[in-house]
Amino acid sequence: SGSAAGSLVFSGSVANGYTGTTTVGDGVLLSLDKDPGVLAVAGDLQVDVGGRVALMIVSDQIASSATLTVNGDFRLWAYTGTL
């Protein structure tokens, strides 16, 4: 969670261990691009008005137990997963 505008990419081979709510605020683009089978978001995900989330080609980037709240832009590219 943060208040600055910009882009952030969650990528790599290590799971994100943060289990709190990840909030994507106004002017922020969060791209989820972890390796296959690796969680980018382990907790809940909230996309505020003006926030954007892009899920890349890799599926299952968000924990299946997560609550997803979308008031902004949520884009899926060849994504599959259970929320």
PDB file of C-alpha atoms in Angstrom:
ATOM      1  CA  SER A   1       0.000   0.000   0.000  1.00  0.00           C
ATOM      2  CA  GLY A   2       1.324   3.441  -0.824  1.00  0.00           C
ATOM      3  CA  SER A   3       0.330   6.965  -1.724  1.00  0.00           C
ATOM      4  CA  ALA A   4       2.761   7.752  -4.554  1.00  0.00           C
ATOM      5  CA  ALA A   5       1.852   7.422  -8.236  1.00  0.00           C
ATOM      6  CA  GLY A   6       3.927   5.151 -10.470  1.00  0.00           C
ATOM      7  CA  SER A   7       4.443   1.541 -11.493  1.00  0.00           C
ATOM      8  CA  LEU A   8       5.312  -1.504  -9.429  1.00  0.00           C
ATOM      9  CA  VAL A   9       6.013  -5.019 -10.714  1.00  0.00           C
ATOM     10  CA  PHE A  10       5.814  -8.103  -8.506  1.00  0.00           C
ATOM     11  CA  SER A  11       8.056 -10.585 -10.330  1.00  0.00           C
ATOM     12  CA  GLY A  12      10.579 -13.332  -9.632  1.00  0.00           C
ATOM     13  CA  SER A  13      10.732 -16.810  -8.156  1.00  0.00           C
ATOM     14  CA  VAL A  14      10.032 -16.027  -4.473  1.00  0.00           C
ATOM     15  CA  ALA A  15       6.465 -15.757  -3.173  1.00  0.00           C
ATOM     16  CA  ASN A  16       5.313 -12.497  -1.634  1.00  0.00           C
ATOM     17  CA  GLY A  17       4.971 -13.226   2.090  1.00  0.00           C
ATOM     18  CA  TYR A  18       2.886 -10.130   2.915  1.00  0.00           C
ATOM     19  CA  THR A  19      -0.576 -11.387   3.915  1.00  0.00           C
ATOM     20  CA  GLY A  20      -2.219  -8.037   4.693  1.00  0.00           C
ATOM     21  CA  THR A  21      -4.358  -6.095   2.213  1.00  0.00           C
ATOM     22  CA  THR A  22      -2.480  -4.795  -0.815  1.00  0.00           C
ATOM     23  CA  THR A  23      -4.068  -1.507  -1.870  1.00  0.00           C
ATOM     24  CA  VAL A  24      -3.469  -0.070  -5.337  1.00  0.00           C
ATOM     25  CA  GLY A  25      -4.207   3.640  -5.171  1.00  0.00           C
ATOM     26  CA  ASP A  26      -4.955   6.382  -7.684  1.00  0.00           C
ATOM     27  CA  GLY A  27      -2.239   6.690 -10.324  1.00  0.00           C
ATOM     28  CA  VAL A  28      -0.581   3.366  -9.454  1.00  0.00           C
ATOM     29  CA  LEU A  29      -0.098   0.467 -11.891  1.00  0.00           C
ATOM     30  CA  LEU A  30       0.636  -2.879 -10.228  1.00  0.00           C
ATOM     31  CA  SER A  31       1.782  -5.625 -12.622  1.00  0.00           C
ATOM     32  CA  LEU A  32       1.741  -9.215 -11.375  1.00  0.00           C
ATOM     33  CA  ASP A  33       4.340 -11.317 -13.159  1.00  0.00           C
ATOM     34  CA  LYS A  34       5.719 -13.937 -10.748  1.00  0.00           C
ATOM     35  CA  ASP A  35       7.068 -17.272 -11.979  1.00  0.00           C
ATOM     36  CA  PRO A  36       4.491 -20.080 -12.498  1.00  0.00           C
ATOM     37  CA  GLY A  37       3.157 -21.373  -9.184  1.00  0.00           C
ATOM     38  CA  VAL A  38       4.482 -18.403  -7.178  1.00  0.00           C
ATOM     39  CA  LEU A  39       2.046 -16.035  -5.418  1.00  0.00           C
ATOM     40  CA  ALA A  40       2.410 -12.332  -6.138  1.00  0.00           C
ATOM     41  CA  VAL A  41      -0.413 -11.365  -3.735  1.00  0.00           C
ATOM     42  CA  ALA A  42      -0.892 -13.603  -0.688  1.00  0.00           C
ATOM     43  CA  GLY A  43      -3.547 -11.465   1.046  1.00  0.00           C
ATOM     44  CA  ASP A  44      -6.542  -9.413  -0.067  1.00  0.00           C
ATOM     45  CA  LEU A  45      -6.266  -7.037  -3.022  1.00  0.00           C
ATOM     46  CA  GLN A  46      -8.058  -3.683  -3.207  1.00  0.00           C
ATOM     47  CA  VAL A  47      -7.925  -1.589  -6.376  1.00  0.00           C
ATOM     48  CA  ASP A  48      -9.064   1.965  -5.660  1.00  0.00           C
ATOM     49  CA  VAL A  49     -10.546   4.413  -8.185  1.00  0.00           C
ATOM     50  CA  GLY A  50      -7.723   5.439 -10.514  1.00  0.00           C
ATOM     51  CA  GLY A  51      -5.631   2.390  -9.593  1.00  0.00           C
ATOM     52  CA  ARG A  52      -4.745  -0.266 -12.155  1.00  0.00           C
ATOM     53  CA  VAL A  53      -3.724  -3.910 -11.883  1.00  0.00           C
ATOM     54  CA  ALA A  54      -2.386  -5.905 -14.812  1.00  0.00           C
ATOM     55  CA  LEU A  55      -2.181  -9.677 -14.517  1.00  0.00           C
ATOM     56  CA  MET A  56       0.361 -10.988 -16.945  1.00  0.00           C
ATOM     57  CA  ILE A  57       0.357 -14.345 -18.745  1.00  0.00           C
ATOM     58  CA  VAL A  58       1.108 -16.449 -15.642  1.00  0.00           C
ATOM     59  CA  SER A  59      -1.973 -17.771 -13.833  1.00  0.00           C
ATOM     60  CA  ASP A  60      -2.669 -18.011 -10.098  1.00  0.00           C
ATOM     61  CA  GLN A  61      -0.862 -14.814  -9.091  1.00  0.00           C
ATOM     62  CA  ILE A  62      -3.418 -14.003  -6.366  1.00  0.00           C
ATOM     63  CA  ALA A  63      -4.169 -16.355  -3.463  1.00  0.00           C
ATOM     64  CA  SER A  64      -7.421 -18.280  -3.939  1.00  0.00           C
ATOM     65  CA  SER A  65      -8.428 -17.227  -0.401  1.00  0.00           C
ATOM     66  CA  ALA A  66      -8.040 -13.509  -1.209  1.00  0.00           C
ATOM     67  CA  THR A  67     -10.901 -11.039  -1.328  1.00  0.00           C
ATOM     68  CA  LEU A  68     -10.676  -8.902  -4.459  1.00  0.00           C
ATOM     69  CA  THR A  69     -12.248  -5.414  -4.347  1.00  0.00           C
ATOM     70  CA  VAL A  70     -12.117  -3.528  -7.650  1.00  0.00           C
ATOM     71  CA  ASN A  71     -13.138   0.112  -7.975  1.00  0.00           C
ATOM     72  CA  GLY A  72     -10.440   0.877 -10.555  1.00  0.00           C
ATOM     73  CA  ASP A  73      -9.060  -0.966 -13.579  1.00  0.00           C
ATOM     74  CA  PHE A  74      -8.329  -4.711 -13.433  1.00  0.00           C
ATOM     75  CA  ARG A  75      -6.957  -6.277 -16.630  1.00  0.00           C
ATOM     76  CA  LEU A  76      -6.430  -9.924 -17.372  1.00  0.00           C
ATOM     77  CA  TRP A  77      -4.227 -11.288 -20.124  1.00  0.00           C
ATOM     78  CA  ALA A  78      -4.579 -15.051 -20.584  1.00  0.00           C
ATOM     79  CA  TYR A  79      -5.111 -15.331 -16.827  1.00  0.00           C
ATOM     80  CA  THR A  80      -6.802 -18.170 -15.007  1.00  0.00           C
ATOM     81  CA  GLY A  81      -7.272 -18.534 -11.311  1.00  0.00           C
ATOM     82  CA  THR A  82      -9.801 -19.016  -8.552  1.00  0.00           C
ATOM     83  CA  LEU A  83     -10.640 -16.164  -6.197  1.00  0.00           C
TER      84      LEU A  83
END
